[in-house]
CSV table of C-alpha atoms in Angstrom, one decimal:
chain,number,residue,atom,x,y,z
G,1,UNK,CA,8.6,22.8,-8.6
G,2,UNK,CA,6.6,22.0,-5.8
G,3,UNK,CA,5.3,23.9,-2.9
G,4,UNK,CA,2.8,23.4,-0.1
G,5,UNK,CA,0.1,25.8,1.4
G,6,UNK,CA,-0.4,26.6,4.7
G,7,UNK,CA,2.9,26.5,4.4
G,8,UNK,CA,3.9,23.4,3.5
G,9,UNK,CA,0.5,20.8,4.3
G,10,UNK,CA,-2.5,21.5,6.1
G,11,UNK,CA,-2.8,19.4,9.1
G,12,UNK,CA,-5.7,19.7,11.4
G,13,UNK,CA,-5.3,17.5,14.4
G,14,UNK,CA,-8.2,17.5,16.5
G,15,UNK,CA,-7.7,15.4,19.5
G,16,UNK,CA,-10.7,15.7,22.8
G,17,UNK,CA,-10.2,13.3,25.6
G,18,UNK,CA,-13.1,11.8,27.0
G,19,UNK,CA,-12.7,9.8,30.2
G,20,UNK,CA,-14.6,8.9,33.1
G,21,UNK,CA,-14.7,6.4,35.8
G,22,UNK,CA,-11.9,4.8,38.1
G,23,UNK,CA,-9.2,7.2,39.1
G,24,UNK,CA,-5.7,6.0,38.3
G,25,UNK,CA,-4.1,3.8,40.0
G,26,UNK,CA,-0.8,4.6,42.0
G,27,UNK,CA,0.9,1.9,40.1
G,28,UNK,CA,1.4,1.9,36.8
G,29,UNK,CA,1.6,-0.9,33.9
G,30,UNK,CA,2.9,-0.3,30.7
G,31,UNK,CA,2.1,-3.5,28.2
G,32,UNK,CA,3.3,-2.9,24.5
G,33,UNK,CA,3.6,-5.8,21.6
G,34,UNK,CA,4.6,-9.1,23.1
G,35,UNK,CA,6.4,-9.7,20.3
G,36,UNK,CA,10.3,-9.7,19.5
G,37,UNK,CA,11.6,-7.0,16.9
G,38,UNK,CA,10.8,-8.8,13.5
G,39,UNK,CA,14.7,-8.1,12.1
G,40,UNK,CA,18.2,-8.9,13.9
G,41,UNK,CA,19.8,-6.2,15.2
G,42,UNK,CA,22.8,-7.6,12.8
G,43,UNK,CA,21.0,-7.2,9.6
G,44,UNK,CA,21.3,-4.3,7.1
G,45,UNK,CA,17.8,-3.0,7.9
G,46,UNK,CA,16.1,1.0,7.6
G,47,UNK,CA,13.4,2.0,9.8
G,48,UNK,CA,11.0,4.7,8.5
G,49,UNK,CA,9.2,6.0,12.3
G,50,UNK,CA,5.4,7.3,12.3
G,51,UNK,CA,7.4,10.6,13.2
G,52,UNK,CA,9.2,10.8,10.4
G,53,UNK,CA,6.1,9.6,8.0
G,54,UNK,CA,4.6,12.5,9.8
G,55,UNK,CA,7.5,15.2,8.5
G,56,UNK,CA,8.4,14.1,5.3
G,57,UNK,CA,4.7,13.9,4.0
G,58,UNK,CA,5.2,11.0,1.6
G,59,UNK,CA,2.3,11.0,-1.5
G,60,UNK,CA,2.5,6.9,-1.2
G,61,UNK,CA,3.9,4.3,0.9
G,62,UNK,CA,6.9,3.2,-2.2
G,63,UNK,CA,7.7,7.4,-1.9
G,64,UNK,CA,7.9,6.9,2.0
G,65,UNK,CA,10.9,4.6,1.5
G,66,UNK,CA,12.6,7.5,-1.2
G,67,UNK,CA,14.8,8.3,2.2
G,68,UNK,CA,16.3,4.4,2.7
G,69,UNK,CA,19.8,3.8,1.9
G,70,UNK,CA,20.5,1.5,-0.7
G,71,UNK,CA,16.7,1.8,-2.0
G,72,UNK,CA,15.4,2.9,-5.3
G,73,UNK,CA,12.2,3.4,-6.1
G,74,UNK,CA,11.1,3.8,-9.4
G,75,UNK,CA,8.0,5.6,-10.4
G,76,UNK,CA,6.6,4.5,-13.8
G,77,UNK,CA,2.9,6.5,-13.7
G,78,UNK,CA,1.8,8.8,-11.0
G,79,UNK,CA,-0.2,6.0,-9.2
G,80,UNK,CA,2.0,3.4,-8.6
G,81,UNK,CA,6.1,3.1,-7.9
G,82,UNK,CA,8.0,0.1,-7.3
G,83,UNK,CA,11.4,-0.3,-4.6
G,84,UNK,CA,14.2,-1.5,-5.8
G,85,UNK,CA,16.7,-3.3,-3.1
G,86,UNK,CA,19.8,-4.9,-3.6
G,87,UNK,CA,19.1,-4.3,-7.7
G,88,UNK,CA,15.9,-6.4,-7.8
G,89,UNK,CA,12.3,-5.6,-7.3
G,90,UNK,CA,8.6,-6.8,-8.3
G,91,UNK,CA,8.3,-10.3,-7.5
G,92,UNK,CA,12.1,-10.6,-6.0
G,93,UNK,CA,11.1,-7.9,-3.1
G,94,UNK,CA,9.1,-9.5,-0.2
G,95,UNK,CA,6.1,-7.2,0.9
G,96,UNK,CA,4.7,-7.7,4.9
G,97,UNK,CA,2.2,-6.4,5.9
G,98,UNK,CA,1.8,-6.9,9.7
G,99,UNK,CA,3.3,-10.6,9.4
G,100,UNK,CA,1.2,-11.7,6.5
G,101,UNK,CA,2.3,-11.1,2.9
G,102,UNK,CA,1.0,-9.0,0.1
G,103,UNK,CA,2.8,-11.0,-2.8
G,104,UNK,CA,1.1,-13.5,-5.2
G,105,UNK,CA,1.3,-15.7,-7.7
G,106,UNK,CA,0.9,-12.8,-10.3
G,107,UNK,CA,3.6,-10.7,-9.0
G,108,UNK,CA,5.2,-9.3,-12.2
G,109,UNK,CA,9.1,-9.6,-12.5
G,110,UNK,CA,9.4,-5.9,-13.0
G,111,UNK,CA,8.2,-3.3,-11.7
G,112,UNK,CA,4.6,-3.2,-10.2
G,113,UNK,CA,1.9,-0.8,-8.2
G,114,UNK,CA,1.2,-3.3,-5.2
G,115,UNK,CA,2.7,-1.3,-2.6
G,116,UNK,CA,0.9,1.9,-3.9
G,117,UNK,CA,-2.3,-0.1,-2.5
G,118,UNK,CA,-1.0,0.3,1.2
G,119,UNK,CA,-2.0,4.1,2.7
G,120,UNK,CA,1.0,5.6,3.7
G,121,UNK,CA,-1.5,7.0,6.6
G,122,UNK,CA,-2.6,3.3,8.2
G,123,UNK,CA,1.0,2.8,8.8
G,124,UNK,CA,2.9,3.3,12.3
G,125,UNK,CA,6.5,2.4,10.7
G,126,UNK,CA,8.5,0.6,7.7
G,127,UNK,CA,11.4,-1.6,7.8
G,128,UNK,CA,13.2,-2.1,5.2
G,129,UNK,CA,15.7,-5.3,5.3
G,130,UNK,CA,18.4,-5.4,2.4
G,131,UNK,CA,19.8,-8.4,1.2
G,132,UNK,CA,18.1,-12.0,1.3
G,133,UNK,CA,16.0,-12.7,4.0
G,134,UNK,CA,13.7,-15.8,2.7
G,135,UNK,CA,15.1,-17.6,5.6
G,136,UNK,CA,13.3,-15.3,8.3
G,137,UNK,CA,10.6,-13.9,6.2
G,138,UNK,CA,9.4,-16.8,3.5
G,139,UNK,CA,9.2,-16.6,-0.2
G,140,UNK,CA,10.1,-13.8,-2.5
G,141,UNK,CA,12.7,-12.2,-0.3
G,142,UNK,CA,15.6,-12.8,-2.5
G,143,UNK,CA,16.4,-9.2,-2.8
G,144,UNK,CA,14.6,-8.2,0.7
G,145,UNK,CA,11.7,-7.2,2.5
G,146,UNK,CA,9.7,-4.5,3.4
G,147,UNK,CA,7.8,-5.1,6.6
G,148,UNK,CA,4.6,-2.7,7.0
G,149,UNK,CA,3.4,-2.2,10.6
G,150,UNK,CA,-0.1,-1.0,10.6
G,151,UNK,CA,-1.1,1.7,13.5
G,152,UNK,CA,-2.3,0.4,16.2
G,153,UNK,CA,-5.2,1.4,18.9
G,154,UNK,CA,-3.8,3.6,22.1
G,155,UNK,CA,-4.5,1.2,24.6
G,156,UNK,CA,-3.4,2.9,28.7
G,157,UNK,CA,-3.6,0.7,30.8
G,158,UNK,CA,-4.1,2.9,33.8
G,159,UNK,CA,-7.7,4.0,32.2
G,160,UNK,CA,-9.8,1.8,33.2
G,161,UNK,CA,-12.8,3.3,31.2
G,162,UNK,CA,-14.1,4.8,28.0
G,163,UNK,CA,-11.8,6.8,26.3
G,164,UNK,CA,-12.0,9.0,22.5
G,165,UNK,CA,-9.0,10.5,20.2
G,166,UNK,CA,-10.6,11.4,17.4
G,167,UNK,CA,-8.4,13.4,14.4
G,168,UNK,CA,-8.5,14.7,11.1
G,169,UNK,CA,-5.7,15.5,8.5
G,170,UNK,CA,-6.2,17.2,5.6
G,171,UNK,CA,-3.4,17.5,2.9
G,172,UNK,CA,-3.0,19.8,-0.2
G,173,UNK,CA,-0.3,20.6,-2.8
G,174,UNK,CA,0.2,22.8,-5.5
G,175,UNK,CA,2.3,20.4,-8.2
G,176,UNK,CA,-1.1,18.2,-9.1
G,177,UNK,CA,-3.9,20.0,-7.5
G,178,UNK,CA,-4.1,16.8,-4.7
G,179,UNK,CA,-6.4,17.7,-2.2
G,180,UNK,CA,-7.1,15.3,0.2
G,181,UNK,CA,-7.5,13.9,4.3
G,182,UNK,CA,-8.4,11.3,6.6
G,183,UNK,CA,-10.7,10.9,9.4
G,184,UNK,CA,-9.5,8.7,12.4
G,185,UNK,CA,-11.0,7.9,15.3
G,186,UNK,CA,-8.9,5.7,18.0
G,187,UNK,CA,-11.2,4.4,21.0
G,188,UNK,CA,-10.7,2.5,24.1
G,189,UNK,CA,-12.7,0.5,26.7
G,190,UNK,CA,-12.0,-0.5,29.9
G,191,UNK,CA,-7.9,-0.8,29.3
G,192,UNK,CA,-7.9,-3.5,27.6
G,193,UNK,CA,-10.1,-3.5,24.3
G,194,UNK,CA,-8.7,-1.2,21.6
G,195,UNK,CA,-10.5,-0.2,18.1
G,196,UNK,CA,-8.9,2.1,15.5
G,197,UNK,CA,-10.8,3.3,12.4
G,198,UNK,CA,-10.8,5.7,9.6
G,199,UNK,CA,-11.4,6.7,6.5
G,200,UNK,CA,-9.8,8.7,3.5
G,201,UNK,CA,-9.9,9.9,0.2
G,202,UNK,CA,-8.5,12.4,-2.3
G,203,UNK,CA,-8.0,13.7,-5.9
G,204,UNK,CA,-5.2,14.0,-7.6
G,205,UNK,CA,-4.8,15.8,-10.7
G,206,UNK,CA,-2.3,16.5,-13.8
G,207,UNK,CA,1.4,17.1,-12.5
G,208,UNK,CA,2.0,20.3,-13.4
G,209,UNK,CA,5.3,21.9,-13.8
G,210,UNK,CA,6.8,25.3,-12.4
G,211,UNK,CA,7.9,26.7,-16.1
G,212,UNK,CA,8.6,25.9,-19.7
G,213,UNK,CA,8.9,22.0,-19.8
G,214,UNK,CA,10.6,22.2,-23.2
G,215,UNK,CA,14.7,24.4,-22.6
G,216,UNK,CA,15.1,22.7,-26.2
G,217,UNK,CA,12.9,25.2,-27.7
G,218,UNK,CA,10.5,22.2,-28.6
G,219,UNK,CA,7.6,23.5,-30.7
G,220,UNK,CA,3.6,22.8,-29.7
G,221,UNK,CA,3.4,20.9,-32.7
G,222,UNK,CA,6.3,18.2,-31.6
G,223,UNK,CA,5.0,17.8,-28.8
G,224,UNK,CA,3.7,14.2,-27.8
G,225,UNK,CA,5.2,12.9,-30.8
G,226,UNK,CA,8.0,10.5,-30.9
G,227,UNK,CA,9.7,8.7,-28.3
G,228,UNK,CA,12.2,11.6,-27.7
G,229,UNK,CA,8.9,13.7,-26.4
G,230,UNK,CA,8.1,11.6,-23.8
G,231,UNK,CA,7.2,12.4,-21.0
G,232,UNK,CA,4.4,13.8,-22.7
G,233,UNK,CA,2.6,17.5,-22.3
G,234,UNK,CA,-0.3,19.7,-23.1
G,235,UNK,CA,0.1,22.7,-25.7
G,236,UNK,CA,0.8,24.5,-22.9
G,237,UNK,CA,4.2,23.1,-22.1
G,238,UNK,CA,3.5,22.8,-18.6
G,239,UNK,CA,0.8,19.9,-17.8
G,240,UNK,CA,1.8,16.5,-18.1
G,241,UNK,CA,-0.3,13.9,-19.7
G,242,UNK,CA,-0.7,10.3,-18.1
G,243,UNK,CA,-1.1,12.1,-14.6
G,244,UNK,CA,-3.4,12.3,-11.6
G,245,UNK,CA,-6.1,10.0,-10.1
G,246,UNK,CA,-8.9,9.0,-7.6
G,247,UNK,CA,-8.1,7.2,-3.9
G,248,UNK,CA,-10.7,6.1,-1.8
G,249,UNK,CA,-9.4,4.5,2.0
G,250,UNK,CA,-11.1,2.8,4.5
G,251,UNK,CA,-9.7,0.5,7.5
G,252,UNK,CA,-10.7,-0.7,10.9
G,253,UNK,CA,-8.9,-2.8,13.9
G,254,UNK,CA,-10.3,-3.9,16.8
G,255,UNK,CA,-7.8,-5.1,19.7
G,256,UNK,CA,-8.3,-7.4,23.0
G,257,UNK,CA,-5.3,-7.0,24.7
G,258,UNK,CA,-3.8,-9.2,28.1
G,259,UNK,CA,-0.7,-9.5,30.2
G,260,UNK,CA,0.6,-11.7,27.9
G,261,UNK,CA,-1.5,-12.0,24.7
G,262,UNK,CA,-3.0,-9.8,22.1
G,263,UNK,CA,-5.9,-11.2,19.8
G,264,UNK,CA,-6.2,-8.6,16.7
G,265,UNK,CA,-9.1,-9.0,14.0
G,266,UNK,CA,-8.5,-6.4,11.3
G,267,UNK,CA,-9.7,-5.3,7.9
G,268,UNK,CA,-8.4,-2.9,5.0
G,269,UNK,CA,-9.5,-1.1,1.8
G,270,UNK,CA,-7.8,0.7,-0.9
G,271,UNK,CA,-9.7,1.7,-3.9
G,272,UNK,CA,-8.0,3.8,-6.4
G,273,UNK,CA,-10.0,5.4,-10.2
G,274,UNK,CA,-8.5,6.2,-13.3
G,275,UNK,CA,-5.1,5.9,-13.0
G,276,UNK,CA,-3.5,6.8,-16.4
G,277,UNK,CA,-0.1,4.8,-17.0
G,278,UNK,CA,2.1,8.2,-18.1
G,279,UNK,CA,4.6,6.0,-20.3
G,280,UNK,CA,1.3,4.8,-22.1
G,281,UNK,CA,-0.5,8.0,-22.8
G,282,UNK,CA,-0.5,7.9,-25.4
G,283,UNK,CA,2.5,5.7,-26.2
G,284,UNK,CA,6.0,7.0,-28.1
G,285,UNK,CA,4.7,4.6,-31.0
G,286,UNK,CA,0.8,6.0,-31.1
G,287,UNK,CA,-1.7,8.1,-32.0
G,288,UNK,CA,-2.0,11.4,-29.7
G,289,UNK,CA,-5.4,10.2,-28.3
G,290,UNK,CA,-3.9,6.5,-27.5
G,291,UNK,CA,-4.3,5.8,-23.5
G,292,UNK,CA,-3.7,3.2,-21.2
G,293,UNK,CA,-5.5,3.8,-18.2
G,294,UNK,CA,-6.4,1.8,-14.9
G,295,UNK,CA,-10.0,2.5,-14.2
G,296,UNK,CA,-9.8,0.3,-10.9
G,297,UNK,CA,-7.1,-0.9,-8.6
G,298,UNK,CA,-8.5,-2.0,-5.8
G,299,UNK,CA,-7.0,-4.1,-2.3
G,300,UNK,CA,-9.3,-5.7,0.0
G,301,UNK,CA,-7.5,-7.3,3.4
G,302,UNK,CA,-8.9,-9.6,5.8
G,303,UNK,CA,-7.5,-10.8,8.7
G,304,UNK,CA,-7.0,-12.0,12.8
G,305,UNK,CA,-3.9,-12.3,14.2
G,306,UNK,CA,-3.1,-14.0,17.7
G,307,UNK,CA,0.4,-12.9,20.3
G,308,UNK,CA,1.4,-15.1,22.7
G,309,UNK,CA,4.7,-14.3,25.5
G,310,UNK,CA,3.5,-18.2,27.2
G,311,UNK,CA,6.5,-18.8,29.3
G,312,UNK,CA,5.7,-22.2,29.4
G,313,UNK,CA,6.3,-25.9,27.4
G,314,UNK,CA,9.1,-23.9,26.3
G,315,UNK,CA,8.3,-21.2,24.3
G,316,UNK,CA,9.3,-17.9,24.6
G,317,UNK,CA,7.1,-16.0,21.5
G,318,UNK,CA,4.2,-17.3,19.6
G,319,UNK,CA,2.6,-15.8,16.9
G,320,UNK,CA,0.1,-17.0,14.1
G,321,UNK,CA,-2.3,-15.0,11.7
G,322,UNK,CA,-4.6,-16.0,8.9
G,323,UNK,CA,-6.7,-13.9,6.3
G,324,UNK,CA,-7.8,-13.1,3.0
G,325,UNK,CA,-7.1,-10.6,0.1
G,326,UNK,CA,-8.2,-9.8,-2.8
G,327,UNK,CA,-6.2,-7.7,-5.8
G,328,UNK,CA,-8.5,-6.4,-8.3
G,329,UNK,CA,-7.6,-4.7,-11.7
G,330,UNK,CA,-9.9,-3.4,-14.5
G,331,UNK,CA,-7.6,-1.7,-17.4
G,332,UNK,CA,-8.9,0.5,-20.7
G,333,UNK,CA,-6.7,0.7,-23.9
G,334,UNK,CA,-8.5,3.6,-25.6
G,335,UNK,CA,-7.0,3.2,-29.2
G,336,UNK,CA,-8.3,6.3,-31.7
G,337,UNK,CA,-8.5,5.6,-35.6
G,338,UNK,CA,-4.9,6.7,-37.0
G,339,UNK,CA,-7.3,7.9,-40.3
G,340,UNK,CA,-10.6,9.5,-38.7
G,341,UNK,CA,-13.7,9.6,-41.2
G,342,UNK,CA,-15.9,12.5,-40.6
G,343,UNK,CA,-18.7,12.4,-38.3
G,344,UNK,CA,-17.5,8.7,-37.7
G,345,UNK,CA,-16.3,7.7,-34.5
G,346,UNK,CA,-14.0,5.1,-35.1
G,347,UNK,CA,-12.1,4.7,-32.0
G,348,UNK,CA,-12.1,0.8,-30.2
G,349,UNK,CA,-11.2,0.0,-26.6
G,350,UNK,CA,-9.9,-2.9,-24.8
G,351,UNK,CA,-10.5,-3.9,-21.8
G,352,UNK,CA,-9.5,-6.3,-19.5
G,353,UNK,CA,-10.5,-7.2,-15.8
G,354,UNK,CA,-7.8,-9.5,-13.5
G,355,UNK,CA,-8.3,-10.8,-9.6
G,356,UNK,CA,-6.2,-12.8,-7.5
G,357,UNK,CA,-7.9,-14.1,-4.3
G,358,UNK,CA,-5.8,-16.1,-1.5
G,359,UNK,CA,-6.1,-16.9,1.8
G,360,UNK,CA,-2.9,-17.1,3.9
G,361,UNK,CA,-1.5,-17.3,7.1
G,362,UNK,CA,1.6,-18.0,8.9
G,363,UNK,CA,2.7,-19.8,12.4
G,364,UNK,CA,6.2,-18.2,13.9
G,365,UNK,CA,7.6,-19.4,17.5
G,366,UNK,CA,10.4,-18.8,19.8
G,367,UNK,CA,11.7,-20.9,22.2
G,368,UNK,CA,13.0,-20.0,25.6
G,369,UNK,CA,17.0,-19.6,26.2
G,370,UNK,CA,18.4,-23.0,26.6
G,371,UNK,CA,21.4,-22.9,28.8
G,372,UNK,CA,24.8,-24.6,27.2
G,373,UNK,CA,27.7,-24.1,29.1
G,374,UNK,CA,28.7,-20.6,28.4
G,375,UNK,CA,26.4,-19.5,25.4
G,376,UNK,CA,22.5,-19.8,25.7
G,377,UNK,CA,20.7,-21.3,22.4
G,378,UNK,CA,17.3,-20.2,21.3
G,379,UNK,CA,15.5,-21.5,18.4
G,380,UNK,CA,12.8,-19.4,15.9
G,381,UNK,CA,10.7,-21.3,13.3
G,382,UNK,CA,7.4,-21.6,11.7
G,383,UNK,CA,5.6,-22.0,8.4
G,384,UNK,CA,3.5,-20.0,6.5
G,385,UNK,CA,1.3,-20.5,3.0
G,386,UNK,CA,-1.2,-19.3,0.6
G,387,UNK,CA,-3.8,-20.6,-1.7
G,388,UNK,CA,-4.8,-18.4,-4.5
G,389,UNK,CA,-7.4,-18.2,-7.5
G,390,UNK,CA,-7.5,-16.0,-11.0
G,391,UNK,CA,-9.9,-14.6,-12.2
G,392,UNK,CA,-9.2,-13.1,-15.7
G,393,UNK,CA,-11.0,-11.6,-18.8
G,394,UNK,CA,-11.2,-9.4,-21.8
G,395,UNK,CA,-13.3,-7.9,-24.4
G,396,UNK,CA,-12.8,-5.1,-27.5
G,397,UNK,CA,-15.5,-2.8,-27.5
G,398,UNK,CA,-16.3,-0.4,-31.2
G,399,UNK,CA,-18.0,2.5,-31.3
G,400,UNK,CA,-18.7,1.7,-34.9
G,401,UNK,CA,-20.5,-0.5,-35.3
G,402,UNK,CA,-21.2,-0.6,-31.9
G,403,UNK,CA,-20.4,-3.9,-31.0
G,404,UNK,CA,-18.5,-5.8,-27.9
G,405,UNK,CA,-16.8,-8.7,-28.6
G,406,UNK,CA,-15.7,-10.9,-25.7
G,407,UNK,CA,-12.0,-12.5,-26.1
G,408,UNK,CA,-11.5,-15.9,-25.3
G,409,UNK,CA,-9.1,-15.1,-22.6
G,410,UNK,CA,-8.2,-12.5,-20.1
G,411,UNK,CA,-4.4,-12.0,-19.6
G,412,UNK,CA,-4.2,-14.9,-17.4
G,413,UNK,CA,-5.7,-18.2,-17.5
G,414,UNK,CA,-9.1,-18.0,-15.6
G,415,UNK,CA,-9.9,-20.1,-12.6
G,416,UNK,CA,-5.9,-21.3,-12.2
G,417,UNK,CA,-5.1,-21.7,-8.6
């Protein structure tokens, strides 16, 4: 059971206006996106607004989509969930963010945390397109896409000078003692240069539950043993093992904006601590003491991105972007002696560290509406690509003797592009 203080969140919104200069003009110009809506109005698509992000309070982008027809997500630890579209997900499931894509070559089949590394709070909508879509969107989309548009500066065009909305949320619940915000500050200059940045972080302990976990009458002393006891909980019956984590946020977007063209340079972070996976700690198979926890999973986004409406050597849209990411993951398997000696600790831990760098980009175009008889024809193409590297080790580390022994390899094959 779940409920929220203050009633329901805490929300501070703190929003001064600064503004000097020019008065407005009488006429007013309204510029938005040059570019077209990134789905058909024909496919089988679900938009998640900022409003709605706003109301429904999601913990995590994949819990954002929870309210999509036809999606599933599936949640295996507390800090990560996965959507499932059409049936498929991980590596079948095409992830956007603003044009470029999040997938890579290490994409696992089933279910994964990627999307967990987007902040539900950097993000001004989500579309989710069901059924293939590889044609529009590039590789991976057998099952679909989700398209993640980032928020954008507030650029008004009718203030021709320097102008401040700064903001702060703050967020709280009672289930796993999260407690939480993010600081944004959204500036403009002269009606035409935008920059948006913030930060975040928050903790998020042990889910906790509302009464007796255990209407079978379990007794303390079954309890985190054997598969049929999973999920797993305290002697308490109450707090759930394999719960709770650290998040750490930080982005920035800086926006030059024309009549017909937007140059965007941009940058995110998302560094998460000690993420316990819950079906691992400990395992239905191991000792009590047995964990499998993700000490660091961490995203790093790079990017500029260029809008074009030309109207001229026939092209309607024109779009291009290229950056770099990096996907980081360190992982501990503390593994406790089944037979403890006294005074002896015996325990061993692997660990393992995996990266994926790549640089991509894309190039999309339009052309303008070509006149045949009765129908008009317009054509949309483009390319886009990625070149990636691993970076992959591991090593066992015990207590006694204390000794760390490096493995010969990680989980992946090192340096394979």
């Amino acid at each position: 059971m779940r409920f929220w203080l203050l009633p329901t969140l805490c929300t501070l919104l703190v929003t001064p206006f600064w503004a000097y200069g020019s008065p407005r003009n009488d006429t007013i110009e309204v510029r938005g996106r040059v570019t077209q809506a990134r789905t058909d109005e024909d496919r089988a698509t679900t938009r998640t607004t900022r409003r709605q992000l706003r109301e429904r309070q999601p913990q995590s982008t994949p819990d954002a989509l929870r309210f999509s027809p036809g999606v599933y997500v599936q949640q295996t630890a507390h800090g990560q969930g996965s959507p499932y579209i059409r049936g498929r997900t991980g590596q079948q499931t095409l992830f956007l963010f603003d044009g470029l894509r999040l997938n890579h070559a290490l994409f696992r089949k089933g279910p994964n945390q990627y999307l967990f590394t987007v902040d539900a709070r950097t993000l001004a909508s989500i579309d989710v397109v069901r059924g293939s879509a590889s044609v529009d969107f590039g590789n991976d989309a057998i099952a679909g896409a989700v398209l993640l548009e980032p928020l954008e500066p507030s650029l008004d065009p009718t203030k021709k000078s320097f102008k401040a909305r700064p903001s702060l949320f703050v967020r709280t619940g009672s289930a796993d003692g999260e407690f939480g915000g993010r600081l944004q500050l959204d500036l403009q200059w002269a009606g035409w240069v935008g920059v948006l940045v913030g930060v975040g972080a928050r903790k998020v302990g042990q889910l906790e539950a509302g009464g007796n976990a255990f209407p079978d009458g379990r007794s303390p002393n079954q309890i985190c043993t054997g598969i049929e006891s999973i999920p797993c909980f305290e002697s308490d019956g109450r707090t759930q093992l394999g719960t709770g984590f650290d998040e750490v946020t930080a982005d920035g977007r800086v926006v030059f904006q024309w009549p017909k063209a937007r140059l965007t340079a941009a940058t995110y972070v998302y560094r998460q601590f000690d993420a316990p996976r819950t079906d691992q700690c400990p395992p239905p198979e191991a000792a009590k003491g047995e964990c499998l926890i993700v000490e660091e999973q961490f995203r790093t986004q790079a990017y500029t991105k260029l809008e074009v409406s030309p109207d001229w050597v026939g092209l309607s849209q024109f779009e291009t972007a290229a950056g770099w990411q990096r996907q980081h993951q360190r992982h501990r398997l503390d593994r406790p002696d089944r037979i403890p000696t006294d005074g002896v600790d015996t325990t061993t831990t692997n660990i393992g560290r995996d990266a994926i760098d790549a640089i991509n980009g894309f190039v999309r175009a339009q052309t303008q509406a070509i006149p045949l008889g009765p129908i008009d024809l317009d054509i949309r193409y483009g390319v886009d690509g990625s070149y990636e590297t691993v970076g992959s080790s591991a090593w066992i580390k015990f207590n006694e003797p204390p000794l760390t022994h490096p493995l010969d390899r990680g989980r992946y094959m090192t340096d394979s592009t």
